Amino acid sequence: MTKAEKVQFVINTLEDLYPETPIPLDHKDPYTLLIAVLMSAQSTDARVNTITPLLFEKADNPYDMVKLSVDEIRDIIKPVGLSPMKSKGIYGLSKILIEKHNGEVPADMEALEALPAVGHKTASVVMSQAFDIPAFPVDTHIHRLMYRWNLSNGKNVVQTEKDAKRLFPEELWNKLHLQIIYYGREYSPARGWKLENDIITRTVGRKSVIDDYLQKKA
């Protein structure tokens, strides 16, 4: 298979498996999505979805959020982990949104990345999922699978994002990054991975990854 054929196989398989791609984090607007994505760092979407309703009940917009103290925010979001940093970030970015953006989340990569506790991946998720602007946020699943599928060298997420954007058509990015995440969780996890269940890696995967798996199994 040529590289182009492999890429097309990935696209077709993911589209067959995941024709619909609901956004994993519960939210109702760009602000609540931004907060949910920020909270999801080194946590699970499922856990975040149990905590955000408690936070949003008290504050689901920047104006109400800054009425809470950093400590009050931290107490609510503690179960998602990294709460000292995340609570400061939530309070700080809410303040900046009021001061600089009329309380609105900007649909601009640079402006998003300038907000406290908002990195490139968080900004990419918000651009893609809140504003439908093409972006390719790379999480651990995408980073792992792009390496397994021999579509990126796995050196770092920056390189993985560049490779994904180069290989996949721009109009598919927003849906495709979610499809890859769903596939990674279901068929190609980091732990307890079974090549037998993973049709994409079985078909287009990196030879060394497949050989290593078969060797361990032998």
CSV table of C-alpha atoms in Angstrom, one decimal:
chain,number,residue,atom,x,y,z
A,1,MET,CA,0.0,0.0,0.0
A,2,THR,CA,1.2,3.5,-0.8
A,3,LYS,CA,1.1,6.2,1.9
A,4,ALA,CA,-1.9,7.8,0.2
A,5,GLU,CA,-3.7,4.4,0.2
A,6,LYS,CA,-3.0,3.9,3.8
A,7,VAL,CA,-4.3,7.3,4.7
A,8,GLN,CA,-7.5,6.6,2.7
A,9,PHE,CA,-7.9,3.3,4.4
A,10,VAL,CA,-7.7,5.0,7.8
A,11,ILE,CA,-10.3,7.6,6.7
A,12,ASN,CA,-12.7,5.0,5.3
A,13,THR,CA,-12.4,2.7,8.3
A,14,LEU,CA,-13.0,5.5,10.8
A,15,GLU,CA,-15.9,6.8,8.8
A,16,ASP,CA,-17.5,3.3,8.8
A,17,LEU,CA,-17.0,2.9,12.5
A,18,TYR,CA,-17.9,6.4,13.6
A,19,PRO,CA,-20.2,8.2,11.2
A,20,GLU,CA,-21.3,10.4,14.1
A,21,THR,CA,-18.8,12.0,16.4
A,22,PRO,CA,-20.4,13.6,19.5
A,23,ILE,CA,-18.1,15.8,21.5
A,24,PRO,CA,-17.0,13.9,24.6
A,25,LEU,CA,-17.1,16.8,27.0
A,26,ASP,CA,-20.5,18.1,28.0
A,27,HIS,CA,-20.9,21.8,27.4
A,28,LYS,CA,-23.4,24.4,26.1
A,29,ASP,CA,-21.3,27.1,24.6
A,30,PRO,CA,-17.6,28.0,23.9
A,31,TYR,CA,-17.0,29.2,27.5
A,32,THR,CA,-18.2,26.0,29.1
A,33,LEU,CA,-16.3,23.9,26.5
A,34,LEU,CA,-13.1,25.9,27.2
A,35,ILE,CA,-13.4,25.3,31.0
A,36,ALA,CA,-14.2,21.6,30.4
A,37,VAL,CA,-11.2,21.1,28.1
A,38,LEU,CA,-8.9,22.9,30.6
A,39,MET,CA,-10.2,20.6,33.4
A,40,SER,CA,-9.6,17.5,31.3
A,41,ALA,CA,-5.8,17.7,31.3
A,42,GLN,CA,-4.5,14.5,32.9
A,43,SER,CA,-8.0,13.5,33.8
A,44,THR,CA,-10.8,11.5,32.0
A,45,ASP,CA,-13.7,13.0,30.1
A,46,ALA,CA,-16.1,10.9,32.2
A,47,ARG,CA,-14.7,12.4,35.4
A,48,VAL,CA,-14.8,15.9,34.1
A,49,ASN,CA,-18.5,15.4,33.0
A,50,THR,CA,-19.4,14.5,36.6
A,51,ILE,CA,-17.7,17.7,38.0
A,52,THR,CA,-18.6,20.4,35.4
A,53,PRO,CA,-22.3,20.4,36.3
A,54,LEU,CA,-21.4,21.3,39.9
A,55,LEU,CA,-19.2,24.1,38.8
A,56,PHE,CA,-21.5,25.4,36.1
A,57,GLU,CA,-24.4,25.4,38.5
A,58,LYS,CA,-22.6,28.2,40.4
A,59,ALA,CA,-20.9,29.8,37.4
A,60,ASP,CA,-21.4,29.0,33.7
A,61,ASN,CA,-20.0,32.4,32.4
A,62,PRO,CA,-17.0,34.5,33.2
A,63,TYR,CA,-18.9,37.1,35.1
A,64,ASP,CA,-20.2,34.6,37.6
A,65,MET,CA,-16.9,32.7,37.7
A,66,VAL,CA,-14.9,35.7,39.0
A,67,LYS,CA,-17.5,36.1,41.8
A,68,LEU,CA,-16.1,32.8,43.2
A,69,SER,CA,-12.6,32.8,44.8
A,70,VAL,CA,-9.8,30.5,43.4
A,71,ASP,CA,-10.2,28.4,46.6
A,72,GLU,CA,-14.0,27.9,46.0
A,73,ILE,CA,-13.3,26.8,42.4
A,74,ARG,CA,-10.6,24.5,43.6
A,75,ASP,CA,-12.9,22.9,46.2
A,76,ILE,CA,-15.4,22.1,43.5
A,77,ILE,CA,-13.0,20.7,40.8
A,78,LYS,CA,-10.6,18.9,43.2
A,79,PRO,CA,-11.7,15.4,41.9
A,80,VAL,CA,-10.3,16.0,38.4
A,81,GLY,CA,-6.8,16.5,39.7
A,82,LEU,CA,-4.2,19.3,39.3
A,83,SER,CA,-6.9,21.6,41.0
A,84,PRO,CA,-4.5,24.3,42.3
A,85,MET,CA,-3.3,25.1,38.8
A,86,LYS,CA,-6.6,24.6,37.0
A,87,SER,CA,-8.6,26.7,39.5
A,88,LYS,CA,-6.1,29.6,39.1
A,89,GLY,CA,-6.4,29.2,35.3
A,90,ILE,CA,-10.2,29.2,35.3
A,91,TYR,CA,-10.3,32.3,37.5
A,92,GLY,CA,-7.6,34.1,35.5
A,93,LEU,CA,-8.9,33.4,32.1
A,94,SER,CA,-12.4,34.4,33.1
A,95,LYS,CA,-11.0,37.7,34.3
A,96,ILE,CA,-9.2,38.3,31.0
A,97,LEU,CA,-12.2,37.3,28.9
A,98,ILE,CA,-14.2,40.1,30.7
A,99,GLU,CA,-11.4,42.7,30.5
A,100,LYS,CA,-10.2,42.0,26.9
A,101,HIS,CA,-13.0,40.1,25.1
A,102,ASN,CA,-16.3,41.5,26.4
A,103,GLY,CA,-16.8,38.2,28.3
A,104,GLU,CA,-16.7,36.2,25.0
A,105,VAL,CA,-14.3,33.4,24.1
A,106,PRO,CA,-12.3,34.6,21.1
A,107,ALA,CA,-12.4,32.4,18.0
A,108,ASP,CA,-8.7,33.1,17.5
A,109,MET,CA,-5.8,30.7,18.2
A,110,GLU,CA,-3.4,33.3,19.4
A,111,ALA,CA,-5.8,35.0,21.7
A,112,LEU,CA,-6.8,31.6,23.2
A,113,GLU,CA,-3.2,30.5,23.7
A,114,ALA,CA,-2.6,33.8,25.5
A,115,LEU,CA,-5.1,32.8,28.2
A,116,PRO,CA,-3.8,31.4,31.5
A,117,ALA,CA,-3.6,27.5,31.6
A,118,VAL,CA,-4.7,27.3,27.9
A,119,GLY,CA,-2.1,25.5,25.9
A,120,HIS,CA,-2.0,24.7,22.2
A,121,LYS,CA,-4.1,21.5,22.4
A,122,THR,CA,-6.8,23.2,24.5
A,123,ALA,CA,-7.0,26.1,22.1
A,124,SER,CA,-7.1,23.7,19.1
A,125,VAL,CA,-10.0,21.8,20.7
A,126,VAL,CA,-12.0,25.0,21.2
A,127,MET,CA,-11.3,26.2,17.7
A,128,SER,CA,-12.4,22.9,16.3
A,129,GLN,CA,-15.3,21.9,18.5
A,130,ALA,CA,-16.8,25.3,19.5
A,131,PHE,CA,-16.2,27.3,16.3
A,132,ASP,CA,-15.9,24.6,13.6
A,133,ILE,CA,-12.6,26.2,12.5
A,134,PRO,CA,-10.2,23.5,11.1
A,135,ALA,CA,-7.7,22.3,13.8
A,136,PHE,CA,-6.1,19.0,14.7
A,137,PRO,CA,-5.8,18.8,18.5
A,138,VAL,CA,-3.4,15.9,19.3
A,139,ASP,CA,-4.1,14.0,22.5
A,140,THR,CA,-2.3,10.9,23.8
A,141,HIS,CA,-4.6,8.6,21.7
A,142,ILE,CA,-3.8,10.4,18.5
A,143,HIS,CA,-0.1,10.6,19.3
A,144,ARG,CA,0.0,6.9,20.0
A,145,LEU,CA,-2.1,5.9,16.9
A,146,MET,CA,-0.3,8.1,14.4
A,147,TYR,CA,2.9,6.3,15.5
A,148,ARG,CA,1.4,2.8,15.5
A,149,TRP,CA,0.0,3.5,12.0
A,150,ASN,CA,3.4,4.6,10.8
A,151,LEU,CA,2.0,8.0,9.9
A,152,SER,CA,4.3,9.9,12.3
A,153,ASN,CA,7.6,9.2,14.0
A,154,GLY,CA,6.2,9.8,17.5
A,155,LYS,CA,9.0,12.1,18.5
A,156,ASN,CA,6.6,14.7,20.0
A,157,VAL,CA,3.0,16.0,19.7
A,158,VAL,CA,4.1,19.0,17.7
A,159,GLN,CA,5.5,16.7,15.0
A,160,THR,CA,2.5,14.4,15.1
A,161,GLU,CA,0.1,17.4,14.6
A,162,LYS,CA,2.2,18.6,11.6
A,163,ASP,CA,2.1,15.1,10.1
A,164,ALA,CA,-1.6,14.7,10.6
A,165,LYS,CA,-2.3,18.1,9.0
A,166,ARG,CA,-0.1,17.3,6.1
A,167,LEU,CA,-1.6,13.8,5.5
A,168,PHE,CA,-5.3,14.3,6.1
A,169,PRO,CA,-7.5,16.7,4.1
A,170,GLU,CA,-8.3,19.9,6.1
A,171,GLU,CA,-12.0,19.6,5.7
A,172,LEU,CA,-11.9,16.3,7.7
A,173,TRP,CA,-9.7,17.4,10.6
A,174,ASN,CA,-12.4,18.4,13.0
A,175,LYS,CA,-14.3,15.1,12.6
A,176,LEU,CA,-11.2,12.9,12.2
A,177,HIS,CA,-9.5,13.9,15.4
A,178,LEU,CA,-12.5,12.8,17.3
A,179,GLN,CA,-12.8,9.6,15.3
A,180,ILE,CA,-9.2,8.7,16.0
A,181,ILE,CA,-9.8,9.3,19.8
A,182,TYR,CA,-12.9,7.0,19.8
A,183,TYR,CA,-11.0,4.4,17.8
A,184,GLY,CA,-8.0,4.6,20.2
A,185,ARG,CA,-10.2,4.1,23.3
A,186,GLU,CA,-12.1,1.2,21.8
A,187,TYR,CA,-9.7,-0.7,19.5
A,188,SER,CA,-6.2,0.5,20.1
A,189,PRO,CA,-5.6,1.4,23.8
A,190,ALA,CA,-2.2,1.9,25.4
A,191,ARG,CA,-2.8,-0.9,27.9
A,192,GLY,CA,-4.4,-4.2,27.2
A,193,TRP,CA,-4.0,-3.7,23.4
A,194,LYS,CA,-4.9,-6.6,21.2
A,195,LEU,CA,-3.7,-6.4,17.6
A,196,GLU,CA,-6.4,-8.9,16.7
A,197,ASN,CA,-9.1,-6.3,17.5
A,198,ASP,CA,-7.2,-3.4,15.8
A,199,ILE,CA,-8.0,-3.6,12.0
A,200,ILE,CA,-6.2,-0.3,11.2
A,201,THR,CA,-2.9,-1.2,12.9
A,202,ARG,CA,-3.1,-4.8,11.5
A,203,THR,CA,-3.5,-3.4,8.0
A,204,VAL,CA,-1.3,-0.3,7.8
A,205,GLY,CA,0.7,-0.5,11.1
A,206,ARG,CA,4.4,0.1,11.7
A,207,LYS,CA,6.3,-3.2,11.1
A,208,SER,CA,8.3,-2.8,14.3
A,209,VAL,CA,5.2,-2.3,16.4
A,210,ILE,CA,3.5,-5.4,14.9
A,211,ASP,CA,6.6,-7.5,15.2
A,212,ASP,CA,7.1,-6.4,18.8
A,213,TYR,CA,3.5,-7.4,19.7
A,214,LEU,CA,3.8,-10.8,18.0
A,215,GLN,CA,7.1,-11.5,19.7
A,216,LYS,CA,5.7,-10.7,23.2
A,217,LYS,CA,2.7,-13.0,22.4
A,218,ALA,CA,4.8,-15.9,21.2
